[in-house]
Short mmCIF file of C-alpha atoms and ligand atoms in Angstrom, two decimals:
data_model
loop_
_atom_site.label_atom_id
_atom_site.label_comp_id
_atom_site.label_asym_id
_atom_site.label_seq_id
_atom_site.Cartn_x
_atom_site.Cartn_y
_atom_site.Cartn_z
CA MET U 1 -27.83 60.36 -61.10
CA PRO U 2 -25.35 57.46 -61.35
CA LYS U 3 -27.90 54.60 -60.91
CA ASP U 4 -31.63 54.39 -61.64
CA ASN U 5 -34.30 52.96 -59.29
CA ALA U 6 -33.49 49.42 -60.37
CA GLY U 7 -29.84 49.98 -59.46
CA ARG U 8 -28.71 50.07 -63.09
CA LEU U 9 -26.04 52.51 -64.12
CA VAL U 10 -27.05 55.51 -66.20
CA GLN U 11 -24.94 58.10 -67.97
CA GLY U 12 -23.42 60.78 -65.78
CA LYS U 13 -22.02 64.18 -66.65
CA VAL U 14 -18.76 64.16 -68.63
CA SER U 15 -16.33 66.97 -67.74
CA PRO U 16 -14.61 69.16 -70.36
CA ARG U 17 -11.74 67.66 -72.32
CA LEU U 18 -8.38 67.82 -70.50
CA ALA U 19 -5.43 69.59 -72.11
CA VAL U 20 -2.20 67.97 -73.29
CA PRO U 21 1.00 70.08 -73.26
CA SER U 22 2.49 70.73 -76.68
CA HIS U 23 5.74 68.84 -75.97
CA ILE U 24 3.84 65.52 -75.69
CA VAL U 25 3.87 63.70 -79.04
CA ARG U 26 0.35 62.73 -80.12
CA PRO U 27 -0.64 59.65 -82.15
CA GLU U 28 -1.58 60.46 -85.77
CA TYR U 29 -5.31 59.86 -85.23
CA VAL U 30 -5.84 62.67 -82.69
CA GLY U 31 -8.14 65.29 -84.22
CA LYS U 32 -9.21 62.94 -87.01
CA PRO U 33 -12.40 60.83 -87.15
CA ALA U 34 -10.49 57.54 -87.48
CA PRO U 35 -6.91 56.24 -87.44
CA ALA U 36 -4.97 55.65 -90.66
CA LYS U 37 -5.08 52.05 -91.87
CA PHE U 38 -2.10 50.13 -90.42
CA THR U 39 -0.15 48.38 -93.16
CA GLY U 40 2.88 47.22 -91.12
CA SER U 41 3.58 43.86 -89.50
CA ASP U 42 2.32 42.43 -86.20
CA VAL U 43 5.79 40.87 -85.80
CA LYS U 44 8.06 43.40 -84.09
CA THR U 45 11.84 43.73 -83.79
CA PRO U 46 13.43 43.44 -80.33
CA GLU U 47 13.92 47.25 -80.36
CA GLN U 48 10.26 47.83 -81.13
CA ILE U 49 9.22 45.39 -78.39
CA GLU U 50 11.27 47.38 -75.87
CA LYS U 51 9.45 50.56 -76.93
CA ILE U 52 6.08 48.88 -76.41
CA ARG U 53 7.31 47.68 -73.01
CA ALA U 54 8.31 51.24 -72.04
CA ALA U 55 4.83 52.53 -72.97
CA GLY U 56 3.21 49.55 -71.26
CA LYS U 57 5.16 50.18 -68.06
CA ILE U 58 3.75 53.71 -67.81
CA ALA U 59 0.19 52.48 -68.37
CA ALA U 60 0.64 49.67 -65.83
CA SER U 61 2.16 52.04 -63.26
CA ALA U 62 -0.80 54.40 -63.74
CA ILE U 63 -3.16 51.54 -62.87
CA GLU U 64 -1.10 50.71 -59.76
CA MET U 65 -1.35 54.37 -58.74
CA LEU U 66 -5.14 54.35 -59.26
CA ARG U 67 -5.53 51.13 -57.26
CA ASN U 68 -4.64 53.15 -54.14
CA GLU U 69 -7.21 55.84 -54.98
CA ILE U 70 -10.17 53.57 -55.70
CA ARG U 71 -12.61 53.58 -52.78
CA PRO U 72 -16.31 54.29 -52.16
CA GLY U 73 -17.01 58.00 -52.74
CA VAL U 74 -14.60 58.78 -55.59
CA THR U 75 -15.80 59.58 -59.11
CA THR U 76 -14.47 57.98 -62.28
CA ASP U 77 -13.79 61.52 -63.53
CA PHE U 78 -11.35 61.97 -60.61
CA LEU U 79 -9.59 58.71 -61.56
CA ASP U 80 -9.37 59.87 -65.19
CA ARG U 81 -7.76 63.15 -64.15
CA LEU U 82 -5.18 61.36 -61.98
CA ALA U 83 -4.30 58.94 -64.77
CA HIS U 84 -4.15 61.71 -67.37
CA ASP U 85 -1.64 63.68 -65.28
CA PHE U 86 0.38 60.55 -64.46
CA VAL U 87 0.76 59.52 -68.10
CA LEU U 88 1.70 63.06 -69.17
CA ASP U 89 4.18 63.39 -66.27
CA HIS U 90 5.95 60.30 -67.66
CA GLY U 91 6.21 61.92 -71.10
CA ALA U 92 3.55 59.74 -72.72
CA TYR U 93 0.17 60.42 -74.38
CA PRO U 94 -3.02 58.72 -73.06
CA SER U 95 -3.97 56.85 -76.25
CA THR U 96 -7.74 56.81 -75.78
CA LEU U 97 -7.99 60.64 -75.64
CA GLY U 98 -9.22 61.61 -79.11
CA TYR U 99 -9.23 58.04 -80.45
CA ARG U 100 -12.21 57.94 -82.85
CA GLY U 101 -13.51 60.89 -80.81
CA TYR U 102 -13.32 59.15 -77.42
CA PRO U 103 -13.27 62.00 -74.87
CA LYS U 104 -11.18 60.69 -71.93
CA SER U 105 -7.75 59.31 -70.97
CA ILE U 106 -8.98 56.02 -69.49
CA CYS U 107 -11.97 53.73 -69.84
CA SER U 108 -13.75 53.09 -66.52
CA SER U 109 -16.30 50.29 -66.74
CA ILE U 110 -18.44 49.68 -63.65
CA ASN U 111 -20.47 46.53 -62.82
CA GLU U 112 -22.66 45.74 -65.88
CA VAL U 113 -20.45 47.82 -68.21
CA ILE U 114 -18.49 45.35 -70.36
CA CYS U 115 -16.01 47.90 -71.70
CA HIS U 116 -15.44 51.49 -72.94
CA GLY U 117 -17.20 53.20 -70.03
CA ILE U 118 -16.55 56.96 -70.13
CA PRO U 119 -15.33 58.58 -66.89
CA ASP U 120 -17.96 60.97 -65.52
CA ASP U 121 -19.42 62.16 -62.21
CA THR U 122 -20.56 58.65 -61.22
CA VAL U 123 -19.53 57.99 -57.63
CA LEU U 124 -18.09 54.54 -56.88
CA GLU U 125 -20.01 52.69 -54.17
CA ASN U 126 -19.13 49.88 -51.79
CA GLY U 127 -19.66 46.55 -53.58
CA ASP U 128 -19.04 47.90 -57.10
CA ILE U 129 -16.31 46.61 -59.39
CA VAL U 130 -14.58 48.94 -61.82
CA ASN U 131 -12.37 48.07 -64.77
CA ILE U 132 -9.64 50.59 -65.52
CA ASP U 133 -8.26 50.38 -69.07
CA ILE U 134 -5.23 52.55 -69.86
CA THR U 135 -3.12 52.75 -72.97
CA ALA U 136 0.02 54.89 -73.14
CA TYR U 137 1.73 56.09 -76.34
CA LEU U 138 5.46 56.76 -76.04
CA ASP U 139 8.17 57.11 -78.70
CA GLY U 140 5.82 55.90 -81.45
CA PHE U 141 4.39 52.83 -79.69
CA HIS U 142 1.30 51.95 -77.62
CA GLY U 143 1.08 49.66 -74.56
CA ASP U 144 -2.46 48.64 -73.52
CA LEU U 145 -3.77 46.94 -70.37
CA ASN U 146 -6.69 46.81 -67.99
CA HIS U 147 -7.52 45.48 -64.54
CA THR U 148 -10.81 45.07 -62.69
CA ILE U 149 -10.67 46.44 -59.15
CA GLU U 150 -13.08 45.80 -56.27
CA VAL U 151 -14.56 48.84 -54.50
CA GLY U 152 -14.73 48.20 -50.76
CA GLU U 153 -16.32 44.83 -49.92
CA VAL U 154 -17.93 42.97 -52.85
CA SER U 155 -20.18 39.88 -52.80
CA GLU U 156 -18.56 36.45 -53.01
CA GLU U 157 -20.22 35.84 -56.39
CA VAL U 158 -18.70 39.02 -57.81
CA HIS U 159 -15.31 38.44 -56.17
CA ASN U 160 -15.21 34.97 -57.76
CA LEU U 161 -16.05 36.48 -61.16
CA VAL U 162 -13.15 38.93 -60.84
CA GLU U 163 -10.64 36.28 -59.77
CA ARG U 164 -11.76 33.80 -62.44
CA THR U 165 -11.55 36.49 -65.12
CA ARG U 166 -7.97 37.18 -64.02
CA GLU U 167 -7.34 33.44 -64.32
CA ALA U 168 -9.06 33.35 -67.73
CA LEU U 169 -6.50 35.86 -69.01
CA ASN U 170 -3.78 33.65 -67.53
CA ARG U 171 -5.23 30.59 -69.35
CA GLY U 172 -5.20 32.56 -72.58
CA LEU U 173 -1.58 33.58 -72.01
CA LEU U 174 -0.56 29.96 -71.32
CA ALA U 175 -2.08 28.92 -74.66
CA VAL U 176 0.26 31.26 -76.59
CA ALA U 177 3.02 29.48 -78.50
CA PRO U 178 4.60 29.99 -81.92
CA GLY U 179 3.13 27.68 -84.57
CA ARG U 180 -0.35 27.58 -83.05
CA GLN U 181 -3.37 29.38 -84.47
CA VAL U 182 -4.62 32.47 -82.64
CA ASN U 183 -7.97 30.72 -82.11
CA THR U 184 -6.23 28.44 -79.56
CA ILE U 185 -6.21 31.36 -77.12
CA GLY U 186 -9.98 31.78 -77.07
CA LEU U 187 -10.49 28.03 -76.84
CA ALA U 188 -8.48 27.98 -73.59
CA ILE U 189 -10.38 30.98 -72.21
CA GLU U 190 -13.83 29.67 -73.12
CA ASN U 191 -13.12 26.17 -71.78
CA TYR U 192 -12.15 27.67 -68.43
CA ALA U 193 -15.11 30.09 -68.28
CA LYS U 194 -17.58 27.30 -69.18
CA ARG U 195 -16.86 25.52 -65.89
CA PHE U 196 -18.57 28.39 -64.09
CA ASN U 197 -21.30 28.96 -66.65
CA TYR U 198 -20.01 32.47 -67.33
CA GLY U 199 -20.82 34.36 -70.50
CA VAL U 200 -17.78 34.98 -72.75
CA VAL U 201 -18.06 38.23 -74.71
CA ARG U 202 -17.47 37.64 -78.44
CA ASP U 203 -17.79 40.97 -80.20
CA PHE U 204 -14.97 42.78 -78.39
CA THR U 205 -11.60 41.12 -78.82
CA GLY U 206 -7.88 41.28 -78.27
CA HIS U 207 -5.87 42.96 -81.01
CA GLY U 208 -2.46 43.58 -82.49
CA VAL U 209 -0.87 46.67 -80.94
CA GLY U 210 2.34 48.64 -81.48
CA GLU U 211 2.72 51.60 -83.85
CA ALA U 212 -1.08 51.34 -84.19
CA PHE U 213 -3.47 51.19 -81.23
CA HIS U 214 -5.46 48.46 -83.05
CA SER U 215 -3.45 46.91 -85.89
CA GLY U 216 -6.22 44.90 -87.52
CA LEU U 217 -5.12 41.52 -86.09
CA ILE U 218 -8.01 40.13 -84.00
CA ILE U 219 -7.65 37.79 -81.02
CA PRO U 220 -11.04 36.26 -80.07
CA HIS U 221 -11.67 35.13 -76.50
CA TYR U 222 -14.08 32.31 -77.47
CA ASP U 223 -13.65 29.13 -79.50
CA SER U 224 -13.69 30.56 -83.03
CA ALA U 225 -12.02 27.68 -84.93
CA PRO U 226 -11.72 27.19 -87.89
CA ASN U 227 -11.84 30.99 -88.15
CA TYR U 228 -9.04 33.24 -86.87
CA ALA U 229 -6.46 30.68 -87.98
CA THR U 230 -3.56 33.19 -88.23
CA GLU U 231 -0.37 31.45 -87.11
CA ILE U 232 1.22 32.82 -83.93
CA GLU U 233 4.84 33.85 -84.67
CA VAL U 234 7.80 34.74 -82.49
CA GLY U 235 7.89 38.54 -82.07
CA MET U 236 4.17 39.06 -82.62
CA VAL U 237 2.70 41.63 -80.24
CA PHE U 238 -0.99 41.62 -79.33
CA THR U 239 -3.38 41.97 -76.41
CA ILE U 240 -5.50 39.34 -74.71
CA GLU U 241 -8.40 40.93 -72.83
CA PRO U 242 -11.23 38.52 -71.94
CA MET U 243 -14.57 39.89 -70.72
CA LEU U 244 -16.64 37.38 -68.69
CA THR U 245 -20.17 37.89 -67.38
CA LEU U 246 -22.43 36.35 -64.72
CA GLY U 247 -25.09 36.05 -67.44
CA SER U 248 -25.09 36.11 -71.22
CA TYR U 249 -22.56 37.55 -73.65
CA GLN U 250 -25.13 39.70 -75.44
CA TRP U 251 -24.66 43.46 -75.18
CA ASP U 252 -26.30 46.85 -75.70
CA MET U 253 -24.65 50.18 -76.36
CA TRP U 254 -25.61 53.41 -74.63
CA SER U 255 -26.59 56.43 -76.70
CA ASP U 256 -23.12 57.91 -76.00
CA GLY U 257 -21.87 55.55 -78.73
CA TRP U 258 -19.22 54.03 -76.44
CA THR U 259 -20.50 52.43 -73.25
CA VAL U 260 -21.09 48.70 -73.80
CA VAL U 261 -23.32 47.01 -71.19
CA THR U 262 -24.54 43.43 -70.80
CA LYS U 263 -28.02 43.07 -72.35
CA ASP U 264 -29.24 41.28 -69.21
CA ARG U 265 -27.42 43.83 -67.00
CA SER U 266 -25.40 41.00 -65.41
CA ILE U 267 -22.09 41.94 -63.77
CA THR U 268 -18.99 41.62 -65.96
CA ALA U 269 -15.21 41.72 -65.43
CA GLN U 270 -12.16 42.04 -67.69
CA PHE U 271 -8.35 41.83 -67.53
CA GLU U 272 -5.91 42.75 -70.30
CA HIS U 273 -2.20 42.55 -71.03
CA THR U 274 -0.10 43.35 -74.08
CA ILE U 275 2.34 40.51 -74.82
CA ALA U 276 5.18 39.63 -77.16
CA VAL U 277 5.38 36.04 -78.39
CA THR U 278 8.64 34.26 -77.48
CA GLU U 279 10.16 30.90 -78.58
CA THR U 280 8.60 29.25 -75.55
CA GLY U 281 5.47 31.31 -74.90
CA TYR U 282 4.91 34.95 -74.01
CA ASP U 283 6.51 38.00 -72.44
CA ILE U 284 4.12 40.46 -70.71
CA LEU U 285 4.90 44.03 -71.83
CA THR U 286 2.44 45.79 -69.50
CA LEU U 287 3.99 45.37 -66.06
CA PRO U 288 4.71 48.28 -63.67
N1 MF3 X 301 -8.01 50.09 -74.50
C1 MF3 X 301 -9.15 49.53 -75.20
C2 MF3 X 301 -8.70 48.19 -75.69
O1 MF3 X 301 -8.32 47.41 -74.87
C3 MF3 X 301 -9.59 50.41 -76.32
C4 MF3 X 301 -10.28 51.61 -75.85
S1 MF3 X 301 -10.70 52.52 -77.22
C5 MF3 X 301 -11.61 53.77 -76.59
O2 MF3 X 301 -8.62 47.89 -76.83
F1 MF3 X 301 -11.72 54.61 -77.55
F2 MF3 X 301 -12.72 53.28 -76.16
F3 MF3 X 301 -11.00 54.32 -75.57
CO1 CO X 302 -6.81 46.43 -75.91
CO1 CO X 303 -7.23 48.32 -73.30
#
């Protein structure tokens, strides 16, 4: 069920939607086809930044909790249920649940899945990698991050991809400074990834985040100059979330309308943080 004869992932069975107690405050988009258009600023006040940090801390702690549960034999549905309960127990709402109709509280993207994998009855196997993407909504603000985690013992080629994708996010972070254009971030990421001949995914990007899950501000992970010339300002809050592949950056979408896989079915990894821009660089808002 989880993989076909060629070892490629296929859709599993998605469990019924999990409940959210009525005292948990939901984002405005839940139960609607799409979020309201965000008309506010990507530059946040110090008070707003602390609210994003509080949400981000819950999401990051949920990932740390899941890290100890990820092993061969567990399903992504099980991980979703653990994360769902963890986020609710901390008084927050799991932002992906009901976002544009997305049915689960995390994204779980295995091997050739670039992003937006839906938790289901797929069983993790030794040698897989799985990206866990969690966003928490607390007190009116979202904090969004993801990590790729190795399942058991993975090949050296795949381990290197994971570690270099982590470093690619770091290179993107180090490129952040007020006065630069946002396209500087992707230039740093792509230059690093090029050394290893990795594909750099272009059509899924970082984004402004705060009162809105996706504000409209776009942060590419490839060299997009002279486009995406928005000036980085102190107090801006956005994600950086590079997706690198062992093959090309082309993708296909499954018929579920969410799961994005590499067209060549090459293995792919991703890391994400939400950051606030400071006078000298960045402040990570998604730490446990
Ligand atoms: N958390 C993802 C991001 O990094 C967005 C997931 S949207 C979903 O932007 F609907 F797919 F869950
Ligand atoms: Co994001
Ligand atoms: Co995310």
